[in-house]
PDB file of C-alpha atoms in Angstrom:
ATOM      1  CA  MET A   1     218.422  -8.138 250.749  1.00 62.00           C
ATOM      2  CA  ASN A   2     215.854  -7.344 253.412  1.00 62.00           C
ATOM      3  CA  VAL A   3     215.918  -3.876 254.971  1.00 53.00           C
ATOM      4  CA  ILE A   4     213.276  -3.389 257.641  1.00 53.00           C
ATOM      5  CA  SER A   5     213.030  -0.045 259.387  1.00 49.00           C
ATOM      6  CA  SER A   6     211.180   0.431 262.638  1.00 43.00           C
ATOM      7  CA  VAL A   7     207.622   1.643 262.077  1.00 46.00           C
ATOM      8  CA  ARG A   8     204.737   2.698 264.248  1.00 57.00           C
ATOM      9  CA  PRO A   9     202.410  -0.034 265.623  1.00 64.00           C
ATOM     10  CA  ALA A  10     200.827  -1.918 262.740  1.00 87.00           C
ATOM     11  CA  ALA A  11     197.308  -1.113 261.627  1.00 95.00           C
ATOM     12  CA  LEU A  12     197.501  -3.926 259.089  1.00 97.00           C
ATOM     13  CA  SER A  13     199.781  -6.889 259.699  1.00 97.00           C
ATOM     14  CA  VAL A  14     200.634  -9.639 257.199  1.00 98.00           C
ATOM     15  CA  GLU A  15     202.734 -12.448 258.652  1.00 97.00           C
ATOM     16  CA  GLY A  16     204.281 -15.290 256.646  1.00 98.00           C
ATOM     17  CA  VAL A  17     201.517 -15.457 254.062  1.00 98.00           C
ATOM     18  CA  SER A  18     201.797 -17.970 251.228  1.00 97.00           C
ATOM     19  CA  HIS A  19     199.234 -18.756 248.555  1.00 97.00           C
ATOM     20  CA  ALA A  20     199.001 -21.143 245.630  1.00 97.00           C
ATOM     21  CA  TYR A  21     196.643 -21.629 242.711  1.00 96.00           C
ATOM     22  CA  GLY A  22     196.790 -25.379 242.352  1.00 95.00           C
ATOM     23  CA  THR A  23     200.457 -26.209 241.816  1.00 95.00           C
ATOM     24  CA  ARG A  24     201.460 -22.618 241.036  1.00 95.00           C
ATOM     25  CA  ARG A  25     202.656 -20.736 244.107  1.00 95.00           C
ATOM     26  CA  ALA A  26     201.823 -17.025 243.898  1.00 97.00           C
ATOM     27  CA  LEU A  27     203.172 -15.898 247.289  1.00 98.00           C
ATOM     28  CA  HIS A  28     206.033 -17.291 249.348  1.00 97.00           C
ATOM     29  CA  GLY A  29     205.925 -16.409 253.055  1.00 98.00           C
ATOM     30  CA  VAL A  30     205.332 -12.686 252.622  1.00 98.00           C
ATOM     31  CA  SER A  31     205.271 -10.456 255.714  1.00 97.00           C
ATOM     32  CA  LEU A  32     204.405  -6.767 255.862  1.00 97.00           C
ATOM     33  CA  ALA A  33     203.244  -4.203 258.411  1.00 96.00           C
ATOM     34  CA  VAL A  34     201.298  -1.075 257.480  1.00 96.00           C
ATOM     35  CA  ALA A  35     201.327   1.634 260.137  1.00 95.00           C
ATOM     36  CA  GLN A  36     198.513   4.095 260.685  1.00 92.00           C
ATOM     37  CA  GLY A  37     199.387   7.428 259.142  1.00 95.00           C
ATOM     38  CA  GLN A  38     201.899   5.875 256.750  1.00 96.00           C
ATOM     39  CA  PHE A  39     201.998   5.419 252.969  1.00 97.00           C
ATOM     40  CA  THR A  40     203.167   1.876 252.276  1.00 98.00           C
ATOM     41  CA  ALA A  41     203.727   0.686 248.716  1.00 98.00           C
ATOM     42  CA  VAL A  42     203.983  -2.830 247.335  1.00 98.00           C
ATOM     43  CA  LEU A  43     206.098  -2.482 244.243  1.00 97.00           C
ATOM     44  CA  GLY A  44     206.267  -5.205 241.619  1.00 96.00           C
ATOM     45  CA  LEU A  45     205.896  -6.055 237.975  1.00 95.00           C
ATOM     46  CA  ASN A  46     202.687  -7.554 236.602  1.00 91.00           C
ATOM     47  CA  GLY A  47     202.408 -11.090 237.965  1.00 92.00           C
ATOM     48  CA  ALA A  48     204.508 -10.350 241.058  1.00 96.00           C
ATOM     49  CA  GLY A  49     201.662 -11.325 243.395  1.00 96.00           C
ATOM     50  CA  LYS A  50     200.363  -7.865 244.315  1.00 96.00           C
ATOM     51  CA  THR A  51     196.722  -8.549 243.491  1.00 94.00           C
ATOM     52  CA  THR A  52     196.865 -11.949 245.201  1.00 96.00           C
ATOM     53  CA  LEU A  53     198.147 -10.259 248.344  1.00 97.00           C
ATOM     54  CA  LEU A  54     195.319  -7.714 248.311  1.00 96.00           C
ATOM     55  CA  SER A  55     192.772 -10.442 247.575  1.00 96.00           C
ATOM     56  CA  LEU A  56     193.890 -12.202 250.746  1.00 97.00           C
ATOM     57  CA  ILE A  57     193.834  -8.997 252.791  1.00 97.00           C
ATOM     58  CA  THR A  58     190.276  -8.234 251.640  1.00 96.00           C
ATOM     59  CA  ARG A  59     189.263 -11.904 252.064  1.00 95.00           C
ATOM     60  CA  LEU A  60     188.329 -12.495 248.457  1.00 94.00           C
ATOM     61  CA  PHE A  61     190.525 -15.572 248.974  1.00 95.00           C
ATOM     62  CA  ASP A  62     190.907 -17.546 252.189  1.00 94.00           C
ATOM     63  CA  THR A  63     194.327 -17.485 253.803  1.00 93.00           C
ATOM     64  CA  GLN A  64     196.110 -20.797 253.143  1.00 94.00           C
ATOM     65  CA  SER A  65     199.070 -20.187 255.445  1.00 96.00           C
ATOM     66  CA  GLY A  66     200.243 -17.332 257.622  1.00 97.00           C
ATOM     67  CA  SER A  67     197.993 -14.701 259.160  1.00 97.00           C
ATOM     68  CA  ILE A  68     196.533 -11.290 258.375  1.00 98.00           C
ATOM     69  CA  SER A  69     195.249  -8.897 261.038  1.00 97.00           C
ATOM     70  CA  VAL A  70     193.677  -5.447 261.015  1.00 97.00           C
ATOM     71  CA  PHE A  71     194.169  -3.629 264.325  1.00 95.00           C
ATOM     72  CA  GLY A  72     194.669  -6.999 265.986  1.00 94.00           C
ATOM     73  CA  HIS A  73     191.600  -8.661 264.473  1.00 96.00           C
ATOM     74  CA  ARG A  74     192.516 -11.778 262.501  1.00 96.00           C
ATOM     75  CA  ILE A  75     190.905 -11.742 259.064  1.00 96.00           C
ATOM     76  CA  ASP A  76     190.145 -15.484 259.282  1.00 93.00           C
ATOM     77  CA  ARG A  77     188.804 -15.478 262.839  1.00 95.00           C
ATOM     78  CA  ALA A  78     186.959 -12.144 263.075  1.00 96.00           C
ATOM     79  CA  PRO A  79     186.391 -11.087 259.452  1.00 95.00           C
ATOM     80  CA  GLY A  80     183.615  -8.632 260.275  1.00 93.00           C
ATOM     81  CA  GLU A  81     185.708  -6.728 262.804  1.00 94.00           C
ATOM     82  CA  ALA A  82     188.726  -6.726 260.509  1.00 96.00           C
ATOM     83  CA  LEU A  83     186.992  -5.770 257.264  1.00 94.00           C
ATOM     84  CA  ARG A  84     184.955  -2.925 258.701  1.00 93.00           C
ATOM     85  CA  ARG A  85     188.242  -1.207 259.503  1.00 95.00           C
ATOM     86  CA  LEU A  86     189.368  -1.466 255.868  1.00 97.00           C
ATOM     87  CA  GLY A  87     188.515   0.698 252.881  1.00 97.00           C
ATOM     88  CA  VAL A  88     189.206  -0.972 249.536  1.00 97.00           C
ATOM     89  CA  VAL A  89     189.733   0.250 245.983  1.00 97.00           C
ATOM     90  CA  PHE A  90     190.157  -2.634 243.560  1.00 94.00           C
ATOM     91  CA  GLN A  91     192.062  -2.429 240.291  1.00 92.00           C
ATOM     92  CA  ALA A  92     188.954  -3.250 238.248  1.00 92.00           C
ATOM     93  CA  ARG A  93     186.239  -0.584 238.188  1.00 92.00           C
ATOM     94  CA  THR A  94     183.444  -1.510 240.606  1.00 94.00           C
ATOM     95  CA  LEU A  95     180.906   1.310 240.299  1.00 97.00           C
ATOM     96  CA  ASP A  96     177.401   0.480 239.099  1.00 97.00           C
ATOM     97  CA  LEU A  97     177.457   2.405 235.822  1.00 97.00           C
ATOM     98  CA  ASP A  98     173.669   2.729 235.663  1.00 97.00           C
ATOM     99  CA  LEU A  99     173.396   4.374 239.065  1.00 98.00           C
ATOM    100  CA  SER A 100     174.165   7.991 239.827  1.00 98.00           C
ATOM    101  CA  VAL A 101     177.349   8.872 241.656  1.00 98.00           C
ATOM    102  CA  MET A 102     175.352   9.645 244.804  1.00 98.00           C
ATOM    103  CA  ASP A 103     173.389   6.381 244.632  1.00 98.00           C
ATOM    104  CA  ASN A 104     176.624   4.407 244.310  1.00 98.00           C
ATOM    105  CA  LEU A 105     177.789   5.972 247.565  1.00 98.00           C
ATOM    106  CA  LEU A 106     174.457   5.557 249.344  1.00 98.00           C
ATOM    107  CA  PHE A 107     174.284   1.879 248.386  1.00 97.00           C
ATOM    108  CA  HIS A 108     177.754   1.309 249.856  1.00 96.00           C
ATOM    109  CA  ALA A 109     176.776   3.158 253.034  1.00 97.00           C
ATOM    110  CA  ALA A 110     173.662   0.997 253.425  1.00 97.00           C
ATOM    111  CA  LEU A 111     175.820  -2.149 253.231  1.00 94.00           C
ATOM    112  CA  HIS A 112     177.738  -0.809 256.211  1.00 94.00           C
ATOM    113  CA  GLY A 113     174.559  -0.097 258.173  1.00 95.00           C
ATOM    114  CA  ILE A 114     174.808   3.690 257.926  1.00 97.00           C
ATOM    115  CA  GLY A 115     171.419   5.424 258.128  1.00 97.00           C
ATOM    116  CA  ARG A 116     170.278   7.306 255.037  1.00 96.00           C
ATOM    117  CA  ARG A 117     170.484  10.805 256.526  1.00 97.00           C
ATOM    118  CA  GLU A 118     173.988  10.239 257.868  1.00 98.00           C
ATOM    119  CA  ALA A 119     174.961   8.462 254.640  1.00 98.00           C
ATOM    120  CA  ARG A 120     173.935  11.448 252.547  1.00 98.00           C
ATOM    121  CA  ARG A 121     175.824  13.805 254.845  1.00 98.00           C
ATOM    122  CA  ARG A 122     178.965  11.698 254.552  1.00 98.00           C
ATOM    123  CA  ALA A 123     178.528  11.326 250.798  1.00 98.00           C
ATOM    124  CA  ASP A 124     178.201  15.092 250.346  1.00 98.00           C
ATOM    125  CA  VAL A 125     181.407  15.633 252.314  1.00 97.00           C
ATOM    126  CA  ALA A 126     183.239  12.845 250.482  1.00 97.00           C
ATOM    127  CA  LEU A 127     182.288  14.152 247.028  1.00 97.00           C
ATOM    128  CA  ALA A 128     183.293  17.669 247.954  1.00 97.00           C
ATOM    129  CA  ASP A 129     186.628  16.295 249.149  1.00 95.00           C
ATOM    130  CA  VAL A 130     187.330  14.798 245.702  1.00 96.00           C
ATOM    131  CA  ASP A 131     185.902  17.846 243.898  1.00 96.00           C
ATOM    132  CA  LEU A 132     182.935  15.984 242.397  1.00 97.00           C
ATOM    133  CA  SER A 133     179.954  17.605 244.126  1.00 97.00           C
ATOM    134  CA  LYS A 134     178.599  18.823 240.786  1.00 98.00           C
ATOM    135  CA  GLN A 135     178.612  15.265 239.420  1.00 98.00           C
ATOM    136  CA  ALA A 136     176.545  13.779 242.277  1.00 98.00           C
ATOM    137  CA  ARG A 137     173.480  13.226 240.075  1.00 98.00           C
ATOM    138  CA  ASP A 138     175.398  12.103 236.994  1.00 98.00           C
ATOM    139  CA  LYS A 139     175.347   8.446 236.046  1.00 98.00           C
ATOM    140  CA  ALA A 140     178.659   6.792 236.788  1.00 98.00           C
ATOM    141  CA  ARG A 141     179.065   5.773 233.148  1.00 97.00           C
ATOM    142  CA  ASN A 142     179.352   9.439 232.166  1.00 98.00           C
ATOM    143  CA  LEU A 143     182.450  10.041 234.292  1.00 97.00           C
ATOM    144  CA  SER A 144     186.028   9.969 233.053  1.00 96.00           C
ATOM    145  CA  GLY A 145     188.361   7.227 234.281  1.00 95.00           C
ATOM    146  CA  GLY A 146     189.994   9.580 236.752  1.00 96.00           C
ATOM    147  CA  GLN A 147     186.624  10.751 238.086  1.00 97.00           C
ATOM    148  CA  MET A 148     185.466   7.141 238.524  1.00 97.00           C
ATOM    149  CA  ARG A 149     188.546   6.379 240.553  1.00 97.00           C
ATOM    150  CA  ARG A 150     187.992   9.423 242.751  1.00 97.00           C
ATOM    151  CA  VAL A 151     184.406   8.301 243.389  1.00 98.00           C
ATOM    152  CA  GLU A 152     185.673   4.840 244.340  1.00 98.00           C
ATOM    153  CA  ILE A 153     188.082   6.363 246.843  1.00 97.00           C
ATOM    154  CA  ALA A 154     185.297   8.553 248.264  1.00 97.00           C
ATOM    155  CA  ARG A 155     183.056   5.499 248.537  1.00 97.00           C
ATOM    156  CA  ALA A 156     185.773   3.433 250.243  1.00 97.00           C
ATOM    157  CA  LEU A 157     186.068   6.085 252.963  1.00 97.00           C
ATOM    158  CA  LEU A 158     182.353   6.459 253.754  1.00 97.00           C
ATOM    159  CA  HIS A 159     182.403   4.022 256.679  1.00 96.00           C
ATOM    160  CA  GLU A 160     185.473   5.834 258.075  1.00 96.00           C
ATOM    161  CA  PRO A 161     188.046   3.039 257.888  1.00 96.00           C
ATOM    162  CA  ARG A 162     191.506   3.578 259.356  1.00 94.00           C
ATOM    163  CA  VAL A 163     193.280   1.607 256.630  1.00 97.00           C
ATOM    164  CA  LEU A 164     192.842   2.113 252.886  1.00 98.00           C
ATOM    165  CA  VAL A 165     194.115  -0.511 250.435  1.00 98.00           C
ATOM    166  CA  LEU A 166     194.352   0.295 246.736  1.00 98.00           C
ATOM    167  CA  ASP A 167     195.332  -2.136 244.001  1.00 96.00           C
ATOM    168  CA  GLU A 168     197.071  -0.399 241.070  1.00 95.00           C
ATOM    169  CA  PRO A 169     194.630   2.542 241.380  1.00 96.00           C
ATOM    170  CA  THR A 170     196.203   4.677 238.634  1.00 96.00           C
ATOM    171  CA  VAL A 171     196.391   2.048 235.881  1.00 92.00           C
ATOM    172  CA  GLY A 172     194.981   3.374 232.614  1.00 91.00           C
ATOM    173  CA  LEU A 173     194.784   6.992 233.768  1.00 94.00           C
ATOM    174  CA  ASP A 174     196.432   9.983 232.100  1.00 94.00           C
ATOM    175  CA  ILE A 175     199.316  11.744 233.834  1.00 94.00           C
ATOM    176  CA  ALA A 176     197.194  14.527 235.334  1.00 94.00           C
ATOM    177  CA  SER A 177     194.620  12.077 236.720  1.00 95.00           C
ATOM    178  CA  ARG A 178     197.378   9.862 238.126  1.00 95.00           C
ATOM    179  CA  GLN A 179     199.004  12.782 239.896  1.00 95.00           C
ATOM    180  CA  GLY A 180     195.674  13.912 241.280  1.00 95.00           C
ATOM    181  CA  ILE A 181     194.863  10.479 242.715  1.00 96.00           C
ATOM    182  CA  VAL A 182     198.303  10.079 244.286  1.00 97.00           C
ATOM    183  CA  SER A 183     198.167  13.567 245.795  1.00 96.00           C
ATOM    184  CA  HIS A 184     194.706  13.007 247.226  1.00 95.00           C
ATOM    185  CA  VAL A 185     195.644   9.710 248.879  1.00 97.00           C
ATOM    186  CA  ARG A 186     198.816  11.211 250.325  1.00 97.00           C
ATOM    187  CA  ARG A 187     196.717  14.011 251.796  1.00 96.00           C
ATOM    188  CA  LEU A 188     194.527  11.392 253.507  1.00 96.00           C
ATOM    189  CA  VAL A 189     197.656   9.977 255.115  1.00 96.00           C
ATOM    190  CA  ARG A 190     198.992  13.369 256.123  1.00 96.00           C
ATOM    191  CA  GLU A 191     195.801  15.037 257.334  1.00 95.00           C
ATOM    192  CA  ARG A 192     193.634  12.154 258.553  1.00 94.00           C
ATOM    193  CA  GLY A 193     196.231   9.658 259.679  1.00 94.00           C
ATOM    194  CA  VAL A 194     194.887   6.951 257.394  1.00 95.00           C
ATOM    195  CA  GLY A 195     197.209   3.994 256.849  1.00 97.00           C
ATOM    196  CA  VAL A 196     197.553   3.282 253.133  1.00 98.00           C
ATOM    197  CA  LEU A 197     198.623   0.132 251.328  1.00 98.00           C
ATOM    198  CA  TRP A 198     199.198   1.016 247.673  1.00 98.00           C
ATOM    199  CA  THR A 199     200.252  -1.523 245.040  1.00 97.00           C
ATOM    200  CA  THR A 200     201.894  -0.339 241.845  1.00 96.00           C
ATOM    201  CA  HIS A 201     204.428  -1.109 239.142  1.00 94.00           C
ATOM    202  CA  LEU A 202     205.008   2.608 238.551  1.00 95.00           C
ATOM    203  CA  LEU A 203     208.139   3.680 240.392  1.00 95.00           C
ATOM    204  CA  ASP A 204     207.483   7.394 239.982  1.00 94.00           C
ATOM    205  CA  GLU A 205     204.556   7.077 242.427  1.00 96.00           C
ATOM    206  CA  ILE A 206     206.964   6.275 245.280  1.00 96.00           C
ATOM    207  CA  GLU A 207     208.678   8.873 247.480  1.00 96.00           C
ATOM    208  CA  SER A 208     211.928   8.316 249.366  1.00 95.00           C
ATOM    209  CA  SER A 209     210.148   8.445 252.734  1.00 96.00           C
ATOM    210  CA  ASP A 210     207.559   5.790 251.818  1.00 97.00           C
ATOM    211  CA  TYR A 211     207.763   2.307 253.264  1.00 97.00           C
ATOM    212  CA  VAL A 212     208.117  -0.127 250.361  1.00 98.00           C
ATOM    213  CA  LEU A 213     207.967  -3.856 249.809  1.00 98.00           C
ATOM    214  CA  ILE A 214     209.565  -5.053 246.575  1.00 98.00           C
ATOM    215  CA  LEU A 215     207.648  -8.140 245.465  1.00 98.00           C
ATOM    216  CA  HIS A 216     208.879 -10.366 242.634  1.00 97.00           C
ATOM    217  CA  GLN A 217     207.419 -13.693 241.552  1.00 97.00           C
ATOM    218  CA  GLY A 218     205.735 -13.977 244.930  1.00 97.00           C
ATOM    219  CA  HIS A 219     208.892 -13.335 246.953  1.00 97.00           C
ATOM    220  CA  ALA A 220     209.557 -10.294 249.148  1.00 97.00           C
ATOM    221  CA  LEU A 221     213.003  -9.242 247.922  1.00 97.00           C
ATOM    222  CA  ALA A 222     213.393  -6.184 250.149  1.00 97.00           C
ATOM    223  CA  GLN A 223     211.365  -3.922 252.368  1.00 96.00           C
ATOM    224  CA  GLY A 224     211.880  -0.793 254.400  1.00 96.00           C
ATOM    225  CA  VAL A 225     211.882   2.958 253.919  1.00 97.00           C
ATOM    226  CA  ALA A 226     212.567   3.538 250.223  1.00 97.00           C
ATOM    227  CA  ALA A 227     215.673   5.629 250.840  1.00 97.00           C
ATOM    228  CA  GLU A 228     217.162   2.862 252.995  1.00 96.00           C
ATOM    229  CA  VAL A 229     216.331   0.154 250.455  1.00 96.00           C
ATOM    230  CA  ILE A 230     218.128   2.229 247.799  1.00 96.00           C
ATOM    231  CA  ALA A 231     221.167   2.722 250.014  1.00 96.00           C
ATOM    232  CA  ALA A 232     221.365  -0.940 251.017  1.00 95.00           C
ATOM    233  CA  SER A 233     221.252  -2.024 247.384  1.00 94.00           C
ATOM    234  CA  GLY A 234     224.192   0.224 246.498  1.00 95.00           C
ATOM    235  CA  ALA A 235     222.084   1.961 243.868  1.00 96.00           C
ATOM    236  CA  GLU A 236     221.422   5.656 243.424  1.00 95.00           C
ATOM    237  CA  THR A 237     217.716   5.485 242.561  1.00 96.00           C
ATOM    238  CA  LEU A 238     214.760   3.275 243.377  1.00 96.00           C
ATOM    239  CA  ARG A 239     214.530   2.336 239.705  1.00 96.00           C
ATOM    240  CA  ALA A 240     218.122   1.076 239.747  1.00 97.00           C
ATOM    241  CA  ALA A 241     217.609  -0.730 243.058  1.00 97.00           C
ATOM    242  CA  PHE A 242     214.448  -2.388 241.784  1.00 96.00           C
ATOM    243  CA  ALA A 243     216.114  -3.458 238.550  1.00 96.00           C
ATOM    244  CA  GLY A 244     219.122  -4.880 240.377  1.00 95.00           C
ATOM    245  CA  LEU A 245     217.034  -6.829 242.861  1.00 95.00           C
ATOM    246  CA  THR A 246     214.597  -8.311 240.349  1.00 95.00           C
ATOM    247  CA  GLU A 247     217.274  -9.200 237.803  1.00 92.00           C
ATOM    248  CA  ALA A 248     219.288 -11.020 240.453  1.00 86.00           C
ATOM    249  CA  ALA A 249     216.289 -12.973 241.756  1.00 75.00           C
TER     250      ALA A 249
END
């Protein structure tokens, strides 16, 4: 089943992407479009290929076949232009634990060529936005898991990207922290028009109006607005639709 609803012009476009690790194929001709101002979720079990897909989008791996573009800039032909329009939050924690929260942000800003005065202004605003202004001078190692993730999101937005990609950002967090992260990212979509690509295996993070891609063993089994994917599958819930699709694959 493949349900594709019409979406706004793509901010991030993935077209026919395949990838293999030696003889093991991790992705099979996956296509996906993420619109600006839209929450798009890649939903799949562990090992479905979600992290491989994000590794290709962020150019940790070279594209073997197919193409990936950010606002029309091919990731393989103009990586600088493409990547500067992306904000990235990886599944693994990436803060320098021995630096303060503020210094983690300032270091990231310097990598993007942002002057120190402007970087500090943006960092102050970003920390206030995630309710961590009081922790600015704390070492990153002293933060909770949820606070670390909020700092990583703040850091990813410092260079003002128009697309934010997050790989399983709520893994290992308690329920309250998970809800807080999801709510914050949805607010970025709603209030700032940021396009979001969110990978997860947690179905309760998806809303009926979200655009979803169901990924299983490297294959795109279905994609479209969640409510339409549910209806097309003949199921009553996304959980039932997901189970039916993956069990039949």
